[in-house]
Coordinates of C-alpha atoms in Angstrom, one line a residue:
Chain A
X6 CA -19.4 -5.1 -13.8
X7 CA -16.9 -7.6 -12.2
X8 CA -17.6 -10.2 -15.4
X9 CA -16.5 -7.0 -17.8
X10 CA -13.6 -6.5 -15.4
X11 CA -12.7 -10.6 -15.7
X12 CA -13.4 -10.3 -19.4
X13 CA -10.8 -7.2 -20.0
X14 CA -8.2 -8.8 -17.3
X15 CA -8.0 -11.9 -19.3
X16 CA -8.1 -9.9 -23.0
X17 CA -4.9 -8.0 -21.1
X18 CA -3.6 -11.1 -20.1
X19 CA -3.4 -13.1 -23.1
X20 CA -0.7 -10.2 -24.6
X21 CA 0.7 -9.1 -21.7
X22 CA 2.6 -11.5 -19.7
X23 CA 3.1 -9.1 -16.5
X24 CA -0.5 -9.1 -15.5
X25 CA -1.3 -10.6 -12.0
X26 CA -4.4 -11.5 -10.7
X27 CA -4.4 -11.2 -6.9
X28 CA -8.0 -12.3 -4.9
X29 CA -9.1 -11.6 -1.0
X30 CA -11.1 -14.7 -1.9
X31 CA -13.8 -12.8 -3.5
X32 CA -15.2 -12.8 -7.2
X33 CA -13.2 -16.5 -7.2
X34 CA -15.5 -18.6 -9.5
X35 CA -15.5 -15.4 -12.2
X36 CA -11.6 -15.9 -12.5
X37 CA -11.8 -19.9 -12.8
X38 CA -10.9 -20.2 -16.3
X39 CA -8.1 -17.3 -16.3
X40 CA -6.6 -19.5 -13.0
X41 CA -6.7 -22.7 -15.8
X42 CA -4.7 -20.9 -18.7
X43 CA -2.6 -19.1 -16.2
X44 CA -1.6 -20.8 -13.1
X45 CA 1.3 -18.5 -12.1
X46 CA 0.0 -15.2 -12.4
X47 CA -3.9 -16.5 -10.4
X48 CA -3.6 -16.1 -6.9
X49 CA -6.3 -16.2 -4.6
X50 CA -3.7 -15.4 -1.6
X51 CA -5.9 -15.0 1.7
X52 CA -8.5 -13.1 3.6
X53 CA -5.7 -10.6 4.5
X54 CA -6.1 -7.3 2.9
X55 CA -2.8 -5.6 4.4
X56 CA -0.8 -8.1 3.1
X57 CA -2.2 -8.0 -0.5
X58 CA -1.3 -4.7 -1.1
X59 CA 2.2 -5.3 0.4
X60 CA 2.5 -8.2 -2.1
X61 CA 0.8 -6.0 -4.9
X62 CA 3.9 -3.4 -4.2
X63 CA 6.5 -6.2 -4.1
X64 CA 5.1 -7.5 -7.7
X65 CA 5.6 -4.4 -8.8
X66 CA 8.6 -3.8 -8.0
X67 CA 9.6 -7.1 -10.1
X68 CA 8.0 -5.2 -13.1
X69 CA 4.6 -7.1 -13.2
X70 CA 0.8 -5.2 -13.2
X71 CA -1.1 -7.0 -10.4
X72 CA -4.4 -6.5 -10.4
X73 CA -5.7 -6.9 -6.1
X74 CA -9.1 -7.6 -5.8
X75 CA -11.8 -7.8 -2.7
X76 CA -14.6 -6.4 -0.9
X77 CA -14.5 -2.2 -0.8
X78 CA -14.0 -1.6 3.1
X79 CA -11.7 -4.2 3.6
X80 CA -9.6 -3.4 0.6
X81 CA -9.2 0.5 0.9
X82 CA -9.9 1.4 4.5
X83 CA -8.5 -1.7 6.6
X84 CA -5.3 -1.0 4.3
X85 CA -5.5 2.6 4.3
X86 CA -1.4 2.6 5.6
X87 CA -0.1 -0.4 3.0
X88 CA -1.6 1.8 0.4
X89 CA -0.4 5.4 1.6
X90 CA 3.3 3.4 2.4
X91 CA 4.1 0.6 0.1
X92 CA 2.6 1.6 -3.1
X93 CA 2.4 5.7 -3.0
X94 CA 4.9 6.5 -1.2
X95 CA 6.8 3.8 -2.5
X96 CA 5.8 4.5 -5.9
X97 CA 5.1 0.4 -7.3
X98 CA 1.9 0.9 -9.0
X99 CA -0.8 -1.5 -8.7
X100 CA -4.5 -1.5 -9.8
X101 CA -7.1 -2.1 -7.0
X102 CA -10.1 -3.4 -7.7
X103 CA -13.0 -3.4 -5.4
X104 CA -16.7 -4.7 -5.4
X105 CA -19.5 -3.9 -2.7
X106 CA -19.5 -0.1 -2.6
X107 CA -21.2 1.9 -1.5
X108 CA -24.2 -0.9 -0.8
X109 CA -24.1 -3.1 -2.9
X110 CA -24.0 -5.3 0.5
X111 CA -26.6 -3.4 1.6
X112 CA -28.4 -6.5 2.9
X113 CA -24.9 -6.6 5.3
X114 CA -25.1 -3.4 7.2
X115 CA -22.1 -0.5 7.7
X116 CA -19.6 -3.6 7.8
X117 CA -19.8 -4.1 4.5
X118 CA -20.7 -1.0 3.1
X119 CA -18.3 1.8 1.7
X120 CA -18.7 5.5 1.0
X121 CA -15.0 6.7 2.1
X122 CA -13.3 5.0 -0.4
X123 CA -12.9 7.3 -3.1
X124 CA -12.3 10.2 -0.4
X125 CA -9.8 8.9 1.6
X126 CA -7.7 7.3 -1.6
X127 CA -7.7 10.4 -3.2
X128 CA -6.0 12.5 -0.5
X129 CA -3.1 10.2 -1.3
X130 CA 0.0 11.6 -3.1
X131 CA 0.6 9.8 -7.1
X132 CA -3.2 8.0 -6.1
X133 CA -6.0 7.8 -9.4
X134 CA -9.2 7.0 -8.3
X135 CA -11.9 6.0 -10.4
X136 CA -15.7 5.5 -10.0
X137 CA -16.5 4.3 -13.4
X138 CA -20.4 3.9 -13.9
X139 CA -21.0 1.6 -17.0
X140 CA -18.7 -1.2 -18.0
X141 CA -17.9 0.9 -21.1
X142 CA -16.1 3.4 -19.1
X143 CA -14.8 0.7 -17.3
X144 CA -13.3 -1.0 -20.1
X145 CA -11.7 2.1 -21.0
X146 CA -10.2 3.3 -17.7
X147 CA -8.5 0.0 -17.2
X148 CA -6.9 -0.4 -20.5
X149 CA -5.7 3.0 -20.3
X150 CA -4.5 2.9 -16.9
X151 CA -3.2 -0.5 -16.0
X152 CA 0.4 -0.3 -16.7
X153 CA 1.4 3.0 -16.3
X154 CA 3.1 2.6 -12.9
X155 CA 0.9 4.4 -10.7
X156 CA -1.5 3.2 -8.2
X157 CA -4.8 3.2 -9.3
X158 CA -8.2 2.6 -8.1
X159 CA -10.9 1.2 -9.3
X160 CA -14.7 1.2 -7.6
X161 CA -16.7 -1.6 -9.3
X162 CA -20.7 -1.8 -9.1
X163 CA -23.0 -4.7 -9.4
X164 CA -25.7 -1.9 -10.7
X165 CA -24.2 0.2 -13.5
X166 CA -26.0 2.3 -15.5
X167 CA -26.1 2.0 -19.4
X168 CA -25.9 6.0 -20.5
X169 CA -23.9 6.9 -23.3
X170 CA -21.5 9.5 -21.2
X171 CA -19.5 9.9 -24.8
X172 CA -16.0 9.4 -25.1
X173 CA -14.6 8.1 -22.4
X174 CA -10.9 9.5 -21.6
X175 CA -9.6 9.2 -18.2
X176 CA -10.0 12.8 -16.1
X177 CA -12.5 13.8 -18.0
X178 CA -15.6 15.0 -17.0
X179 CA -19.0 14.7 -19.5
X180 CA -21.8 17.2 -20.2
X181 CA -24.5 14.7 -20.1
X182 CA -27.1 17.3 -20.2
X183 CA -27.2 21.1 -20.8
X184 CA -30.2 23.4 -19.6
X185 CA -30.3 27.3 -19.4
X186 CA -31.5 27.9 -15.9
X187 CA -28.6 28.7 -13.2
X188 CA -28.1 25.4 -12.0
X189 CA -26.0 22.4 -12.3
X190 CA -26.0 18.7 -11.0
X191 CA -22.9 16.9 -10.8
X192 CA -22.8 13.0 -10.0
X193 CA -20.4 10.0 -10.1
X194 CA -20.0 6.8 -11.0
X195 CA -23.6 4.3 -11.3
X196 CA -25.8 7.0 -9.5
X197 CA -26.2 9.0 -13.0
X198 CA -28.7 6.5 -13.8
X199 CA -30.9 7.8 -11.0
X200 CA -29.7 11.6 -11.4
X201 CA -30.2 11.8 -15.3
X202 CA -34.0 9.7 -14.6
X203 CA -34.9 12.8 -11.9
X204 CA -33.7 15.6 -14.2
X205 CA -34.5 14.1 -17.5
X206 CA -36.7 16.9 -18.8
X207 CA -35.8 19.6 -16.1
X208 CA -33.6 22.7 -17.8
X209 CA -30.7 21.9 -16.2
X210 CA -27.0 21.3 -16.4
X211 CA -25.7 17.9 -15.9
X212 CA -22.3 16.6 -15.5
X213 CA -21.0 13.2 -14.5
X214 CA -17.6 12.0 -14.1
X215 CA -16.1 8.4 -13.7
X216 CA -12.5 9.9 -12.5
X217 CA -12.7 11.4 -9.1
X218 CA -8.7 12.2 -9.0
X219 CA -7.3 13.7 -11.2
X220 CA -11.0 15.6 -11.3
X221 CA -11.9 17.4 -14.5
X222 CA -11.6 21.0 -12.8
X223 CA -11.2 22.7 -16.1
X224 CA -14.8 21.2 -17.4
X225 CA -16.1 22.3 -13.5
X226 CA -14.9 25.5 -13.7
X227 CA -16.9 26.1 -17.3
X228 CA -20.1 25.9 -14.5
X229 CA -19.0 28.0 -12.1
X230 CA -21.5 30.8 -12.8
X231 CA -23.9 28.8 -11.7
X232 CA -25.4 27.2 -8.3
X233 CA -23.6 23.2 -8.1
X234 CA -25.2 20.5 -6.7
X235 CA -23.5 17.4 -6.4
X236 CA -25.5 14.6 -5.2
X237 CA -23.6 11.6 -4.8
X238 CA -23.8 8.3 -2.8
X239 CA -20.2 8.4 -0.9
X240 CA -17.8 11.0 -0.5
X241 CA -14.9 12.1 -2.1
X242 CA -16.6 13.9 -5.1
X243 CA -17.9 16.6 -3.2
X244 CA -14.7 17.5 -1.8
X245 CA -13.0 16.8 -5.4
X246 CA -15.5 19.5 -7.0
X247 CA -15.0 21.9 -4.1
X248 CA -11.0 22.3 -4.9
X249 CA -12.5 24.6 -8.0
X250 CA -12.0 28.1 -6.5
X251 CA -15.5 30.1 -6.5
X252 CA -17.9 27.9 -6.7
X253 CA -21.0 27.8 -4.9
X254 CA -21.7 23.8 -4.4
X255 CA -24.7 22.1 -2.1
X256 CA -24.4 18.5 -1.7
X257 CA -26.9 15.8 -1.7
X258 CA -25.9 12.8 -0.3
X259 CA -24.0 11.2 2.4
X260 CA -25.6 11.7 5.9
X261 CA -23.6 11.5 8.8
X262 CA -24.6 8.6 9.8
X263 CA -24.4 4.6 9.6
X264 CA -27.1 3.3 7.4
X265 CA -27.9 -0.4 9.3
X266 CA -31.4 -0.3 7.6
X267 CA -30.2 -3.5 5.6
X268 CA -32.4 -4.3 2.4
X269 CA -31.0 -3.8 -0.9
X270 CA -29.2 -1.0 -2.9
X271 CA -32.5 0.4 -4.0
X272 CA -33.9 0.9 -0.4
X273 CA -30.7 2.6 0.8
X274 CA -31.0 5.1 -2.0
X275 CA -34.4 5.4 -1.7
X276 CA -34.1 6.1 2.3
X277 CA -31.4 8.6 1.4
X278 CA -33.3 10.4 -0.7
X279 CA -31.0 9.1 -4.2
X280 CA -34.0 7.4 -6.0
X281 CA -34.9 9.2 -8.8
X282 CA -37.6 10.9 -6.5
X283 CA -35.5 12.5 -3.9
X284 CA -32.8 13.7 -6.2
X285 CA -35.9 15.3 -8.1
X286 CA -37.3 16.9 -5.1
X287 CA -33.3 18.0 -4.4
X288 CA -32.8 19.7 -8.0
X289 CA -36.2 21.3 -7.9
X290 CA -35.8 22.7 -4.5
X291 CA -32.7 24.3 -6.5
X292 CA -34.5 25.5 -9.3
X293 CA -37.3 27.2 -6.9
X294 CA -35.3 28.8 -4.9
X295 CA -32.5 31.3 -6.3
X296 CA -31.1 32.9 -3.6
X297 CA -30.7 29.4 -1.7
X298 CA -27.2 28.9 0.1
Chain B
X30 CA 34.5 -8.3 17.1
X31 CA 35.0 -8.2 13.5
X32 CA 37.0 -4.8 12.6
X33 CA 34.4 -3.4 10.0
X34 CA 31.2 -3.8 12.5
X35 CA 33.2 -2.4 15.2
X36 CA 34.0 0.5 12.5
X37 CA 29.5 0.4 11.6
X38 CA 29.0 0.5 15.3
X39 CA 32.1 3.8 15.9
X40 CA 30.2 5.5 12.7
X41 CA 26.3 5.1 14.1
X42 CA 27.6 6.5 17.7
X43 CA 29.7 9.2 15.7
X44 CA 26.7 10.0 13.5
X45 CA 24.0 9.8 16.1
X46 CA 26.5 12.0 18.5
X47 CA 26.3 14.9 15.3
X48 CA 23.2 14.8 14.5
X49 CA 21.1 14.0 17.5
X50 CA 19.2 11.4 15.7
X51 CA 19.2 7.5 15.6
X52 CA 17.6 4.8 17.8
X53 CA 21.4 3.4 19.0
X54 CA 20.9 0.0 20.9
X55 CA 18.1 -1.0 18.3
X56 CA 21.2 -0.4 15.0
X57 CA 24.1 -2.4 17.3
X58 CA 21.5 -5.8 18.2
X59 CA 21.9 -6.3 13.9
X60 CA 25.5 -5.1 12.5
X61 CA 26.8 -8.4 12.4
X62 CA 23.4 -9.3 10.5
X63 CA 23.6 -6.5 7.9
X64 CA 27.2 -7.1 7.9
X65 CA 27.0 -10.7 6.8
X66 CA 23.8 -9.9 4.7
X67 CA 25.9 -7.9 2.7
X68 CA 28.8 -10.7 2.4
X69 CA 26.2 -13.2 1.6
X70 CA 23.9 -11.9 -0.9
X71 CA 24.9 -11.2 -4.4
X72 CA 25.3 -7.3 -5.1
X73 CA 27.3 -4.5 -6.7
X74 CA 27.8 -1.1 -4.7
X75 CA 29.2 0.8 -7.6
X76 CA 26.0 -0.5 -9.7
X77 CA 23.2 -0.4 -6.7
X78 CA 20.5 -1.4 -9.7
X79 CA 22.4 -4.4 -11.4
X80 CA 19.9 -6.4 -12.8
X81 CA 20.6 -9.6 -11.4
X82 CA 21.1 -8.1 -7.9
X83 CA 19.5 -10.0 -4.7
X84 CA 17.4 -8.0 -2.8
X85 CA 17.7 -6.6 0.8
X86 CA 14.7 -5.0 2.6
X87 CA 15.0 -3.4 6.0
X88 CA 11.6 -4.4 7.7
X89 CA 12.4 -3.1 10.8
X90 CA 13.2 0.6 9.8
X91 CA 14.3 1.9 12.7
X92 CA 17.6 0.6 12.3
X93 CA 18.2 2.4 9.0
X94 CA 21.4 4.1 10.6
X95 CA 22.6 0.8 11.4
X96 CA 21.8 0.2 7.6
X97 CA 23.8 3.0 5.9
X98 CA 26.6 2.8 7.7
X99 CA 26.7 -0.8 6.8
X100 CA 25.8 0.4 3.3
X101 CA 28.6 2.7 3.6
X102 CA 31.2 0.2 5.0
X103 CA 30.7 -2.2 1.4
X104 CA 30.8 1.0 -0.9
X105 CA 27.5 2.6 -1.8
X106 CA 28.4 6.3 -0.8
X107 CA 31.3 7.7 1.7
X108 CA 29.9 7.4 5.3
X109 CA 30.8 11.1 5.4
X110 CA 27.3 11.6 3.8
X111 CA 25.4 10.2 6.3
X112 CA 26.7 13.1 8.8
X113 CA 23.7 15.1 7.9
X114 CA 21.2 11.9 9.2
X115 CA 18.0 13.7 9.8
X116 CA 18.3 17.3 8.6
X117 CA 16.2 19.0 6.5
X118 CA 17.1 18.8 3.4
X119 CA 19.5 15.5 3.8
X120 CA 19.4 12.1 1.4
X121 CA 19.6 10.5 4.4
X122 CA 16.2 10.3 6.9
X123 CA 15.8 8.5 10.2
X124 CA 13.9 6.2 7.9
X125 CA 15.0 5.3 4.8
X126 CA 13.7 6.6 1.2
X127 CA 14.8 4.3 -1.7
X128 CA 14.5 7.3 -4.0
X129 CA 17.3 8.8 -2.3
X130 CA 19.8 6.3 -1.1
X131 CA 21.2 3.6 -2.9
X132 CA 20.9 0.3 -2.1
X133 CA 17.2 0.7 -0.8
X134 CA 15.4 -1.3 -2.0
X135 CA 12.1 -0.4 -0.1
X136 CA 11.0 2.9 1.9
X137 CA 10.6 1.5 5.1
X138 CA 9.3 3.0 8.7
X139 CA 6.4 2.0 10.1
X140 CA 6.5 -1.8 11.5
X141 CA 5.4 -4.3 9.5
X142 CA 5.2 -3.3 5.8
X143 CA 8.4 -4.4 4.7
X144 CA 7.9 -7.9 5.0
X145 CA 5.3 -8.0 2.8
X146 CA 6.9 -6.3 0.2
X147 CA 9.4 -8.6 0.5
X148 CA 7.2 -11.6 0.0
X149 CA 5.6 -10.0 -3.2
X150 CA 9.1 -9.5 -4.5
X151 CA 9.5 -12.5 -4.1
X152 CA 6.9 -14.1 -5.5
X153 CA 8.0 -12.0 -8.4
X154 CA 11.0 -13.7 -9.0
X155 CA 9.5 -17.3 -8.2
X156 CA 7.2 -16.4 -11.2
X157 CA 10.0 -15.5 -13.2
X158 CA 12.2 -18.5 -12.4
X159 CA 15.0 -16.1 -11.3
X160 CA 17.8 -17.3 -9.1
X161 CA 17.9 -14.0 -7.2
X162 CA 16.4 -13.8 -3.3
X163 CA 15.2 -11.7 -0.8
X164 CA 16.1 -11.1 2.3
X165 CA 14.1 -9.3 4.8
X166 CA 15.2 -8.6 8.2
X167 CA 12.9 -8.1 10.9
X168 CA 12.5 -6.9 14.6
X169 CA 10.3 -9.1 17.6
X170 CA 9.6 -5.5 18.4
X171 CA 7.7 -5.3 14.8
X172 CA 6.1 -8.8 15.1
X173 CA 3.8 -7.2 17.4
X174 CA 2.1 -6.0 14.1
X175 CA 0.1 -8.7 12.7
X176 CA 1.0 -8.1 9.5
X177 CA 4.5 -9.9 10.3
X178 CA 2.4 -13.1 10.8
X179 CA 0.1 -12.4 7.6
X180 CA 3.4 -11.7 5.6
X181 CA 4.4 -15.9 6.4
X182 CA 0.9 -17.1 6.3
X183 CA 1.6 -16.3 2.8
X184 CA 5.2 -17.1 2.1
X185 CA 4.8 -20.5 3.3
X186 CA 1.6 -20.8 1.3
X187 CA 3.5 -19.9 -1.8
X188 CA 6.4 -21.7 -1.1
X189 CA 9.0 -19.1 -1.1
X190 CA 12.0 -20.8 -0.8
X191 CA 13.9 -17.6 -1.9
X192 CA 12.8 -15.4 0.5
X193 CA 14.9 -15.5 3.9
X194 CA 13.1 -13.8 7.2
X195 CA 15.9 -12.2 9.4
X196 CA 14.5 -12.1 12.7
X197 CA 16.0 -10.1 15.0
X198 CA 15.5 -11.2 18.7
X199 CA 16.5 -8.7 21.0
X200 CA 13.9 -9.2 23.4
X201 CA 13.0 -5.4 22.7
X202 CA 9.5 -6.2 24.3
X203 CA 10.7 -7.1 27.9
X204 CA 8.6 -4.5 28.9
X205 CA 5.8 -5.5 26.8
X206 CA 4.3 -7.5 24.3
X207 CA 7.0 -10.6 24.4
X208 CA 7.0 -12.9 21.8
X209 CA 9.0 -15.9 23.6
X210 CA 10.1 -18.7 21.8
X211 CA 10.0 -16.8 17.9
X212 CA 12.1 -20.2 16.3
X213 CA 9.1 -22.2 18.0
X214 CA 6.3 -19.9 16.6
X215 CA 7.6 -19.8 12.7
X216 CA 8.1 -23.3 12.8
X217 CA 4.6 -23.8 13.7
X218 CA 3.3 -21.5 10.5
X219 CA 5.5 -23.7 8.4
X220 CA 8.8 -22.2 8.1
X221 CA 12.1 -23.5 7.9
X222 CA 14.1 -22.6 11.3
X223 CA 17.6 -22.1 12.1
X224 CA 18.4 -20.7 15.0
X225 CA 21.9 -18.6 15.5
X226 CA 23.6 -16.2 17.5
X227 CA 23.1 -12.8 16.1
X228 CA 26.5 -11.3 16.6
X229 CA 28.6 -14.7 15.3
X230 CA 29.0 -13.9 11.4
X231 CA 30.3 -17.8 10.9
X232 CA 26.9 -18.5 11.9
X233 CA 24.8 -15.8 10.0
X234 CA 26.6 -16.3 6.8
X235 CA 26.0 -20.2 6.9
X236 CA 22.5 -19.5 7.8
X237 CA 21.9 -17.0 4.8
X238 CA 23.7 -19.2 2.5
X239 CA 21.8 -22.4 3.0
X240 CA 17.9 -22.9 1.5
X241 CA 15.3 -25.4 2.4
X242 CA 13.0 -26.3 -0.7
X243 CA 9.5 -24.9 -0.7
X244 CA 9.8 -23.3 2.4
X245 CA 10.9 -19.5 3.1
X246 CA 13.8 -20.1 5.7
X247 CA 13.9 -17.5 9.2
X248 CA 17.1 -17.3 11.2
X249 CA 16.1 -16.4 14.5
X250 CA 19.1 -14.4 15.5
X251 CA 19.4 -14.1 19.5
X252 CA 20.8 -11.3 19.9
X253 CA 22.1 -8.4 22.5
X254 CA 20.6 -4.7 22.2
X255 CA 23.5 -2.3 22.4
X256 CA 25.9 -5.1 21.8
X257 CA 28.9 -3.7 22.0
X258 CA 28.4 -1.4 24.4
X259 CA 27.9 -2.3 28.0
X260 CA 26.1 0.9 29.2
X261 CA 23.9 0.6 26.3
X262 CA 23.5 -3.1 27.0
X263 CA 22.5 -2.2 30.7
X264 CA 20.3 0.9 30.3
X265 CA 18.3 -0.2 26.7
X266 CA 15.1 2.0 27.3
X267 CA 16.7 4.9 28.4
X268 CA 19.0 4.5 25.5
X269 CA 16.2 3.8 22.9
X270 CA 16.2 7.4 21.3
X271 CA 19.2 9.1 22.4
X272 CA 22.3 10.6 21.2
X273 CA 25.3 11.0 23.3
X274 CA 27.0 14.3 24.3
X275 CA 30.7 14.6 23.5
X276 CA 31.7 13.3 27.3
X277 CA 29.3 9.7 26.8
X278 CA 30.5 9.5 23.2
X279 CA 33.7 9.0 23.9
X280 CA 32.7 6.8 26.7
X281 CA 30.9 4.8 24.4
X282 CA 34.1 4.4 22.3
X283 CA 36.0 3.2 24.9
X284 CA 33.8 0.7 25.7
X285 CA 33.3 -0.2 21.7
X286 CA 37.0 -0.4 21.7
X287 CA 38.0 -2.2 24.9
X288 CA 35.0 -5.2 24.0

């Protein structure tokens, strides 16, 4: 996914002259060309993620659309405050971009993993967030949200899936799958690969959405006869869907704990329970059980 | 003194005295700073958004009485307005909110945030070619934060010879984390240095008038908290966040007055 984000960054660039490309020294060699053709507006600034926000607000406020880039942790929740401050409260825009969650680094322990991201960002006032899960609904979330002067955030993944979720519009949820039983699964971002594997033939609901906030509560609400589960590798979604009022919602996902089990993305799921397996076994416990709370 | 920062310092003890609000020694170490900030840079009160405006940001936000009485002194709105510093419902908060007073240019508050905006705006302008500048002014109290030190790591990187770092030296941190010799520090991470007394305008406005190529320039300005008035001078902490009654007020004016 971060060679479709270079790829779209540069197709921005080349007709829009106010597009900045800002680097935590991450992702450096994918940007090489762009820094050729465009020596001004490359800058791979520092290993200081404070001070890259600050600077994204100050570009901003000089009109331009910086795009920051780094690793997930260090980006959102080392910065938490230069976010909240200098470009909510402020109101610059900005567009952050971030690898690495939610283990992606798996092989690098809770360091370098991130599953608050999308959670904490979206309790921030003028804040989109966005998990998109292919780099189709990535390509479309950035072109669409780039320049409209709001900070925005987007979760990159080195494992997208490659489901056809439709038309892609930004706060929009998608019916990937519609069953008759009582139940429906709601997931995020790369994970639907896994989800829609486990529930392939099963007759349930699925949805899946790429836009954590603004969340498609009028799309939720259409479900809210029946028993939610939202399984989900980070948080932020669950508490997203749970703003619908009268829903009944489980969650499979997150433990409350630090997963130093190292490995790769894969293992992590699979530990969790998110391989196609566990999510299964989570969905059929559903399914088997009516009166479950 | 200069008559109008004698008049800034009369309207922040006059203000803080109505409205119980305003950190007092922290706005009088940097009048004469905003003061010939104000003289220096190129600006328009009656159009706060001109386009080819320089740019002032108030890193150190607790001095944002200081600030609008100073904004008020050049024009931007009758310091009448500022009586209601504070209360619910005002334009004008202990910190300030660009959407509500003009001639922000940044929201400031917590330490150490509006530095870096200042070095991103900029950077803007460098990209641009523009003439305009940026002046930040800053607190040793706030270079606690390391994102003071990030901020330069950067503007000296990107040669930011339009950006000017106001540093305000009033030894806030006696008590402490001290940050002794500040000229000597940002010389070290690259800057240009000029060291001045904070309350001699001569010596400000040559400072903010003069550049050094690729290099953002700091003026360390030594300066006195509560200049201006000796029982603030003597009594800084206890005077950090407090208004004066009507007795100390005019106290307080007599001293501003006989200085």
């Amino acid at each position: 996914m971060r060679g479709k984000f270079k790829q779209i960054v540069t197709e921005l660039a080349e007709r829009d002259d106010k597009v900045i490309v800002i680097l935590g020294d991450v992702s450096v060699y994918q940007f090489d060309q762009f820094r050729q053709r465009w020596p001004d507006r490359f800058y791979n600034m520092g290993i200081l993620e404070p001070t890259l926000i600050s600077v994204t607000a100050g570009l901003s406020a000089q009109g331009f659309f910086p795009f920051v880039h780094t690793i997930a942790p260090f980006l959102t929740e080392r910065c938490y405050e230069q976010i909240k401050l200098d470009l909510c409260y402020n109101r610059f825009g900005g567009n952050i971009v971030t690898c690495g969650a939610s283990f992606d680094y798996a092989w690098d322990g809770p360091t370098h993993h991130a599953y608050t991201d999308l959670a904490i960002l979206r309790l921030l006032p003028g804040m989109e967030v966005m998990q998109p899960g292919s780099r189709r609904e990535l390509d479309v979330l950035i072109r669409t949200q780039y320049a409209n002067g709001n900070p925005s955030y987007f979760r990159l993944s080195d494992h997208p899936h490659d489901v056809d979720t439709g038309e892609v519009v930004f706060g929009r949820g998608t019916v990937v799958h519609r069953g008759s039983r009582d139940v429906t699964v709601i997931t995020a971002g790369p994970l639907l690969g896994n989800v829609l594997e486990a529930v392939r033939d099963l007759d349930v609901n699925l949805l899946s959405f790429h836009t954590i906030k603004p969340i498609d509560q009028a799309l939720i609400a259409q479900f809210a006869h029946t028993r939610i589960l939202v399984v989900h590798d980070a948080f932020g979604l669950k508490e997203a869907v749970n703003e619908v009022a009268g829903l009944r919602v489980w969650y499979h996902g997150f433990p409350d704990q630090f997963c130093g089990w190292y490995g790769k993305l894969d293992d992590i799921r699979q530990k969790l329970g998110l391989d196609a397996t566990g999510i299964r076994a989570a969905v059929l416990g559903m399914l088997e059980n009516r009166e479950r709370r | 003194m200069n008559a109008t920062c004698q008049k800034i310092r009369a309207d922040i003890l006059s203000i803080s005295h109505s409205s119980g609000h305003g950190h007092i020694p922290t706005c009088f170490s940097v009048v004469e700073a905003l003061y010939a900030v104000y003289r220096t840079l190129r600006h328009r009160p009656t159009e706060p958004q001109w386009a080819e405006r320089d740019l002032f940001v108030l890193s150190k936000g607790h001095a944002a009485l200081g600030h609008y009485c100073t904004l008020a002194a050049f024009g931007y709105f009758p310091v009448a307005e500022v009586g209601a510093f504070g209360a619910f419902g005002s334009l004008f908060g202990c910190h300030a909110d660009r959407f509500k007073v003009p001639g922000i240019e940044a929201s400031t508050g917590s330490l150490g945030h509006g530095i870096g905006i200042a070095v991103g705006m900029a950077l803007g302008l460098k990209i641009q070619r523009s003439a305009r500048r940026v002046v930040t002014l800053v607190g040793d109290g706030e270079a606690n934060e390391g994102t003071v030190w990030e901020a330069v790591l950067v503007a000296v990187d990107q040669k930011l010879s339009g950006l000017t770092i106001l540093y305000d030296h009033n030894k806030s941190q006696r008590r402490c984390l001290q940050i002794p010799n500040p000229a000597d520090r940002f010389r070290a991470f690259g800057c240009a240095v000029t060291e001045v007394s904070g309350h001699d305008l001569d010596q400000l406005e040559q400072a903010l008038s003069s550049f050094v190529a690729d290099k953002p320039h700091v003026i360390v300005a030594d300066t006195v908290k509560g200049f201006g008035c000796q029982t603030l001078c003597d009594e800084v902490f206890a005077w950090h966040r407090r208004s004066p009654d009507s007795v100390t007020l005019a106290q307080l004016m007599e001293e501003l007055y006989a200085g």
